[in-house]
Every structure is written in C-alpha cells, then in structure tokens.
Coordinates of C-alpha atoms and ligand atoms in Angstrom, one line a residue:
M5 CA 129.6 114.1 99.5
K6 CA 130.3 116.2 96.4
T7 CA 133.9 117.5 96.1
V8 CA 134.0 120.9 94.6
L9 CA 137.0 121.8 92.4
T10 CA 138.1 125.4 92.3
T11 CA 141.1 127.6 91.5
S12 CA 139.7 130.4 93.8
P13 CA 141.3 130.6 97.3
S14 CA 138.3 132.7 98.6
Q15 CA 135.8 130.1 97.4
A16 CA 137.9 127.3 99.0
A17 CA 138.1 129.3 102.3
K18 CA 134.3 129.4 102.6
F19 CA 134.3 125.6 103.1
I20 CA 136.8 126.0 106.0
K21 CA 134.7 128.8 107.6
N22 CA 131.7 126.4 107.4
G23 CA 133.5 123.6 109.2
G24 CA 134.6 121.7 106.1
I25 CA 137.9 120.2 104.9
V26 CA 139.8 121.4 101.9
A27 CA 142.8 120.1 100.0
F28 CA 145.3 122.8 98.9
P29 CA 148.8 123.0 97.3
T30 CA 151.9 123.8 99.2
E31 CA 155.5 123.8 98.0
T32 CA 156.1 120.3 99.4
V33 CA 153.0 118.3 98.8
Y34 CA 149.2 118.9 98.8
G35 CA 147.7 119.2 102.3
L36 CA 144.2 118.5 103.6
G37 CA 143.2 121.4 105.8
A38 CA 140.8 122.1 108.6
N39 CA 140.4 125.0 111.1
V40 CA 142.9 124.2 113.9
F41 CA 140.4 125.3 116.6
D42 CA 137.5 123.2 115.2
E43 CA 137.5 119.7 116.7
Q44 CA 134.7 118.4 114.6
A45 CA 136.3 119.5 111.3
I46 CA 139.6 117.9 112.4
R47 CA 137.8 114.7 113.0
K48 CA 136.6 114.7 109.4
I49 CA 140.3 114.7 108.3
F50 CA 141.0 111.5 110.1
T51 CA 137.9 109.9 108.7
A52 CA 138.5 111.0 105.1
K53 CA 142.1 109.9 105.1
E54 CA 141.5 106.7 107.2
R55 CA 144.4 108.1 109.3
P56 CA 145.3 106.5 112.6
S57 CA 144.2 108.8 115.4
D58 CA 147.7 108.6 117.1
N59 CA 149.3 110.5 114.3
P60 CA 149.5 114.2 115.0
L61 CA 148.8 117.0 112.4
I62 CA 150.9 120.0 111.4
A63 CA 149.4 123.5 111.9
H64 CA 149.9 125.8 108.9
V65 CA 150.1 129.6 109.4
A66 CA 149.8 132.6 107.1
S67 CA 151.9 134.9 109.4
L68 CA 154.4 134.9 112.2
D69 CA 151.7 136.4 114.4
Q70 CA 149.5 133.4 114.1
I71 CA 152.3 131.1 115.5
K72 CA 151.7 132.8 118.9
S73 CA 148.1 131.5 119.0
L74 CA 149.4 127.9 118.7
V75 CA 152.4 127.7 121.0
S76 CA 153.1 128.4 124.7
S77 CA 156.7 129.4 124.2
I78 CA 159.4 129.8 121.6
N79 CA 163.0 129.2 122.7
Q80 CA 166.0 131.0 121.2
T81 CA 166.9 128.2 118.8
S82 CA 163.4 127.9 117.5
Q83 CA 163.3 131.7 116.9
K84 CA 166.5 131.4 114.9
L85 CA 165.1 128.6 112.8
I86 CA 161.9 130.6 112.2
D87 CA 164.0 133.7 111.2
A88 CA 166.1 131.6 108.8
F89 CA 163.6 129.2 107.2
F90 CA 160.0 130.5 107.5
P91 CA 158.1 130.6 105.2
G92 CA 159.4 127.3 103.7
P93 CA 159.5 123.5 103.8
L94 CA 160.2 123.3 107.6
T95 CA 158.0 122.2 110.5
L96 CA 159.0 123.0 114.1
V97 CA 157.6 120.9 117.0
L98 CA 157.0 123.3 119.8
P99 CA 155.1 123.3 123.2
K100 CA 151.4 123.7 122.3
A101 CA 149.0 126.4 123.5
S102 CA 146.0 125.1 125.5
A103 CA 143.7 126.5 122.7
V104 CA 145.0 123.8 120.3
P105 CA 142.7 120.8 120.7
T106 CA 144.4 117.5 121.6
I107 CA 142.8 115.7 118.7
A108 CA 145.0 117.9 116.4
T109 CA 148.2 116.7 118.2
A110 CA 147.0 113.1 118.9
G111 CA 147.2 113.8 122.6
L112 CA 150.7 115.3 122.6
E113 CA 151.5 118.4 124.5
T114 CA 153.5 119.7 121.5
V115 CA 152.3 121.0 118.1
G116 CA 154.0 121.0 114.7
V117 CA 154.0 124.5 113.1
R118 CA 154.8 125.4 109.5
M119 CA 154.5 128.5 107.3
P120 CA 154.3 127.4 103.6
R121 CA 155.9 129.6 101.0
N122 CA 153.6 128.6 98.1
K123 CA 151.7 131.7 96.9
L124 CA 148.3 130.0 96.6
A125 CA 148.7 128.4 100.0
Q126 CA 149.5 131.8 101.5
E127 CA 146.5 133.4 99.8
F128 CA 144.2 130.6 101.0
L129 CA 145.5 130.7 104.6
E130 CA 145.0 134.4 104.7
E131 CA 141.4 134.0 103.4
C132 CA 140.7 131.4 106.0
G133 CA 141.8 133.8 108.8
V134 CA 142.8 130.9 111.1
P135 CA 145.7 128.5 111.1
L136 CA 144.9 125.1 109.4
V137 CA 145.9 121.7 110.5
A138 CA 146.9 119.8 107.4
P139 CA 148.3 116.3 106.8
S140 CA 149.3 115.3 103.3
A141 CA 146.1 115.0 101.2
N142 CA 146.4 111.3 100.4
L143 CA 144.7 108.2 101.8
S144 CA 146.7 107.0 104.7
G145 CA 149.6 104.8 103.6
K146 CA 149.6 106.0 100.0
P147 CA 152.2 108.3 98.5
S148 CA 151.7 112.0 99.2
P149 CA 150.0 113.9 96.4
T150 CA 152.2 116.3 94.3
N151 CA 149.3 117.4 92.0
W152 CA 145.6 118.0 92.5
E153 CA 144.8 115.0 90.3
A154 CA 146.4 112.7 92.8
V155 CA 144.3 114.2 95.6
F156 CA 141.2 113.7 93.4
E157 CA 142.2 110.0 92.9
D158 CA 142.3 109.4 96.6
L159 CA 139.8 111.7 98.1
D160 CA 137.0 112.6 95.6
G161 CA 133.7 112.2 97.4
R162 CA 135.4 112.3 100.8
I163 CA 136.3 116.0 101.2
D164 CA 134.5 119.3 100.6
C165 CA 136.8 120.9 98.1
I166 CA 140.1 120.8 96.2
L167 CA 141.9 124.1 95.6
Q168 CA 143.5 123.4 92.3
G169 CA 147.1 124.7 92.0
E170 CA 150.2 123.8 90.1
T171 CA 152.3 120.7 90.6
T172 CA 154.2 121.2 93.8
E173 CA 157.7 122.6 93.7
I174 CA 159.6 120.1 95.9
G175 CA 157.5 116.9 95.9
L176 CA 158.7 115.5 99.4
E177 CA 157.1 116.5 102.7
S178 CA 158.7 119.2 105.0
T179 CA 161.6 118.6 107.3
V180 CA 160.2 118.1 110.8
V181 CA 162.4 119.3 113.7
D182 CA 161.7 118.7 117.4
C183 CA 162.6 122.0 119.2
I184 CA 161.5 121.0 122.7
G185 CA 164.9 120.2 124.2
D186 CA 168.1 122.1 124.4
S187 CA 169.3 121.0 121.0
P188 CA 166.9 120.4 118.1
I189 CA 166.3 116.9 116.6
I190 CA 165.4 116.2 113.0
L191 CA 162.5 113.8 113.1
R192 CA 161.8 113.7 109.3
K193 CA 164.2 114.7 106.5
G194 CA 163.2 117.2 103.9
A195 CA 164.3 120.0 101.6
V196 CA 165.7 122.0 104.5
T197 CA 168.7 119.8 105.1
F198 CA 170.8 118.8 108.2
E199 CA 173.6 121.1 106.9
D200 CA 171.1 124.0 106.5
I201 CA 169.9 123.6 110.0
E202 CA 173.3 123.0 111.5
R203 CA 174.5 126.4 110.2
V204 CA 171.8 128.0 112.4
A205 CA 171.6 125.5 115.2
P206 CA 175.1 123.8 115.6
G207 CA 173.9 121.2 118.1
V208 CA 171.3 119.7 115.8
K209 CA 171.0 115.9 115.8
I210 CA 169.1 113.4 113.6
Y211 CA 166.6 111.3 115.4
Q212 CA 167.6 107.6 115.9
S213 CA 164.7 105.3 116.7
N214 CA 165.0 103.2 119.8
P215 CA 163.0 100.0 119.9
N216 CA 162.5 100.4 123.7
E217 CA 160.9 103.8 123.4
N218 CA 157.8 105.3 121.8
P219 CA 158.8 107.1 118.6
R220 CA 159.2 110.9 118.9
S221 CA 157.3 111.3 115.7
P222 CA 154.3 109.0 115.8
G223 CA 153.9 109.2 112.1
L224 CA 157.2 107.5 111.6
K225 CA 155.9 104.1 112.9
H226 CA 153.2 103.9 110.3
R227 CA 153.8 102.5 106.8
H228 CA 154.3 105.5 104.5
Y229 CA 154.8 106.6 101.0
S230 CA 154.2 103.2 99.6
P231 CA 152.8 102.2 96.2
K232 CA 151.1 98.8 95.8
A233 CA 154.2 97.7 93.8
R234 CA 157.3 96.4 95.5
V235 CA 160.0 99.1 95.7
V236 CA 163.7 98.2 95.3
L237 CA 166.5 100.7 96.0
F238 CA 169.4 99.7 93.9
S239 CA 172.8 100.8 92.7
S240 CA 173.6 99.6 89.2
E241 CA 176.4 97.3 90.2
I242 CA 174.0 95.0 92.0
F243 CA 171.2 95.1 89.5
Q244 CA 169.7 91.8 88.4
E245 CA 167.6 91.5 85.3
S246 CA 163.9 91.8 86.1
N247 CA 160.7 90.7 84.5
A248 CA 160.6 93.6 82.1
S249 CA 156.9 93.7 81.3
I250 CA 155.8 94.3 84.9
S251 CA 158.8 96.4 86.1
A252 CA 159.6 100.1 86.1
F253 CA 162.7 102.2 86.6
I254 CA 163.2 105.7 88.0
G255 CA 166.6 107.4 88.4
V256 CA 169.1 109.9 87.0
S257 CA 171.2 107.5 84.9
K258 CA 170.4 106.4 81.4
F259 CA 169.9 102.9 82.5
D260 CA 170.3 100.1 79.9
G261 CA 167.4 97.9 80.9
D262 CA 164.1 97.0 79.3
F263 CA 161.2 98.3 81.5
A264 CA 157.5 98.7 81.0
L265 CA 157.9 102.3 82.4
T266 CA 161.0 104.4 82.7
K267 CA 161.6 107.8 84.2
I268 CA 165.0 109.3 83.7
C269 CA 165.4 112.6 85.6
D270 CA 167.7 115.4 84.7
S271 CA 168.7 116.0 88.4
V272 CA 168.2 114.7 91.9
T273 CA 165.9 117.6 92.4
E274 CA 163.7 116.4 89.6
Y275 CA 163.9 112.8 90.9
A276 CA 162.6 114.0 94.3
L277 CA 159.7 115.9 92.6
S278 CA 158.8 112.9 90.4
L279 CA 159.0 110.0 92.9
F280 CA 155.5 110.0 94.4
D281 CA 153.8 110.7 91.1
F282 CA 155.8 107.9 89.5
F283 CA 154.7 105.5 92.2
R284 CA 151.1 106.4 91.4
I285 CA 151.6 106.0 87.7
C286 CA 153.1 102.5 88.3
D287 CA 150.2 101.4 90.4
R288 CA 147.7 102.5 87.7
N289 CA 149.6 100.5 85.2
G290 CA 149.8 97.3 87.2
I291 CA 153.6 97.5 87.7
Q292 CA 154.8 94.8 90.2
T293 CA 158.4 96.1 90.9
I294 CA 159.7 99.6 90.9
Y295 CA 163.5 99.9 90.7
C296 CA 164.7 103.2 92.2
E297 CA 168.3 104.2 91.6
K298 CA 170.5 105.0 94.6
V299 CA 171.9 108.6 94.6
S300 CA 174.2 110.3 97.1
K301 CA 172.6 111.7 100.3
I302 CA 173.6 115.3 99.4
G303 CA 171.0 118.1 99.6
I304 CA 167.5 116.8 98.8
G305 CA 169.1 113.4 98.1
A306 CA 169.0 112.5 101.8
A307 CA 165.3 113.0 102.1
L308 CA 164.7 111.2 98.8
I309 CA 166.7 108.1 99.9
D310 CA 164.8 108.2 103.2
R311 CA 161.4 108.1 101.4
I312 CA 162.5 105.3 99.1
E313 CA 163.9 103.2 102.0
R314 CA 160.6 103.6 103.8
A315 CA 158.6 102.6 100.7
A316 CA 160.9 99.6 100.2
S317 CA 160.6 98.4 103.8
D318 CA 157.9 95.9 104.8
E319 CA 157.2 97.4 108.2
Ligands
TXA27 O1 155.2 119.1 103.9 C1 154.4 118.7 104.8 O2 154.8 118.7 106.0 C2 153.0 118.4 104.4 C3 152.3 119.6 103.9 C4 150.8 119.5 103.7 O3 152.5 120.7 104.8 N1 152.3 117.8 105.5 C5 152.6 116.5 106.0 O4 151.8 116.1 107.0 O5 153.4 115.8 105.5 P1 151.7 114.6 107.5 O6 150.6 114.6 108.5 O7 151.5 113.7 106.4 O8 153.0 114.3 108.3 C6 153.3 115.0 109.5 C7 154.4 114.4 110.2 C8 154.1 113.0 110.8 O9 155.2 112.2 110.6 C9 153.8 113.4 112.2 O10 154.1 112.3 113.1 C10 154.8 114.5 112.5 O11 154.8 115.2 111.3 N2 154.3 115.4 113.6 C11 153.3 116.3 113.5 N3 153.1 116.8 114.7 C12 154.1 116.3 115.6 C13 154.4 116.5 116.9 N4 153.7 117.3 117.7 N5 155.4 115.8 117.4 C14 156.1 115.0 116.7 N6 155.9 114.7 115.4 C15 154.8 115.4 114.8
MG28 MG1 151.4 112.1 105.2

C-alpha cells in the first residue's frame, strides 16, 4: 500500500470517507484514525499496528453533539468533567451506544471518548463528519509517536495517509478516566492530573490493579511505550557508572556522566514531550541502556514517571 503524505485535512478526510485509515496529530500523540461506524476500516487499524484485538480504541469527536451518537448515557460527574476539560487531553470511559461496533471497544459495553484540542485534529475531524476511533499511531509495543516522522518510521506502507502536522504539544497519551461507577477512576495518568480531576469530581480514585481481576483498562496489561534498549529510572544518588559508548541519559539535571547520547531538558514539561522521541533516537543509534532521571510526581511528572516505569518493567 502506498502511504500518502499531506498537510491538507480535507485530502486526508477523503481516505476516511473511502473506508481507509489515516494518521493525524493531536495535542497528546499522533493517532491512527478510522470511521467509528465502519467495522472493516477498524479492522485495518488492528492489522496495521499489529494490535491485540482485546485492546479497546478511543473514539475522537469534533463536537459535544457527536458524543451523543457514541454513548447511551452521561451521568452528572461525566458532564462536569466534559464541561471542565473538553476539548483536551482527557478520555472518558462511558456506557456505549449500540451503534458503536464491538470491534472498536474490544467487546466491552463501554467506550472511551475524547475531544482533542489540537487545531489540525479538529479541522480533520470536522472534514470527516463522523467520530474517529484512534489508537496511538505506532506499531503495538513501540513508543507513541510525537511527530509524523515517527509515524512514518512505523507505519509507512501499512496505512493510507499521514496528515502531517507539528510535533505534538504534550507528548504523553491522554488521561483515561472510567466514569461508569459512582466515583470516577483514573485508569491511565496524563496531562489532566489527579488534582485537576479532584477539583471537579472530589471522589476520584486512581486505579490499583488486582492480580485476581481482569484489568479495567485492557491496554494496561500489554507491554507499552518501550524502546528496544533497557530503560532504567534512577535518582542520581544511586547511579552507577555505565558503559558510556552504548548508554544514554535523559533528564532535567546537568548530569556529570559520559554518555553516547544526552538530552538535558529545561523543564519536566519538556522532559515529557521529549521522552518517546528520545527512546526512538536511542534505538536508531544502537543504544543498549537509557538512564531516565527520576523527577517528582507533580503535574505532568506523575504521568511521565508512570510511562518510564512501564518502559522499564519486563512485563
Ligand atoms: O492521547 C491519546 O489517548 C491517544 C490519542 C491518539 O488520542 N490515543 C491513545 O490510544 O493513546 P491507545 O489506543 O494507544 O490507548 C488507549 C487506552 C488503552 O490503554 C485502552 O485500554 C484504554 O485507553 N481504553 C480505551 N477504551 C477503553 C474502555 N472502553 N475501557 C477501558 N479502557 C479503555
Ligand atoms: Mg498506544
């Protein structure tokens, strides 16, 4: 398959209207979109990404009106979260409408809904005229793409089109919140923090996995965000000298070590934005070990540490 590169949202939308799959930028990471009501197109997403079929997709909308076509009800707390954070980097898991095919939700009776605030994403969604299911536009198991070149690296020849936008604003995937029960549960951390949500929904909890139970967010059980290299989360006190020629460092401190690749970020925000791209750069350069500096779990720091811990774990 030839993958068309374009900066035109209307050209990209034509592929969706013809049952194709298109990568597009959002403020979090690039997504790989298909018409939410087109089962055959959705199947192409799972094939292109080599994604396990038990991992549900997030539906992206251009307007609040479109949410109604995807869900069977919206409780009071969900409405408050929508009012406070849409459009933005937040996904709400809600009871699904029957029109949403079960292949999109991996058989679940719920659907994740998100309204991106990225301008190009909004234009593209409007041109498509239907909500789009869109996982991150990477091969399954690889770090999420924060620029179109990373999408190209993983999916050239496997998808119809890449809508070329800027590097994403945040660089980590959206916060996912289960809104099915009485109090919301954060399934995945992101740029909308626990504290942000707690202000609107005081009963909010953070999901704790239970080994005797199926995970609430099926995606959490799959290996994620990982480069080929070994990832080590460290604080400088416990740092031990590495084999410099095949090691890399990313963090916010001017670290006194000799590494093949070094990325010193000006802020934790820049660290979050740079992490996945740095993982890819390290893999391209044959790096064996990536040392990631520990930072405090304040603001985006909580989601950043979550992603590094997942990349560092062997599960
Ligand atoms: O920022 C993002 O969320 C990006 C952009 C493209 O919007 N998308 C993204 O999609 O990260 P994906 O498929 O890579 O991750 C979706 C996560 C998975 O962990 C999945 O298990 C969870 O959301 N999820 C989706 N629908 C769900 C549902 N109905 N119930 C529970 N978890 C769900
Ligand atoms: Mg993903």
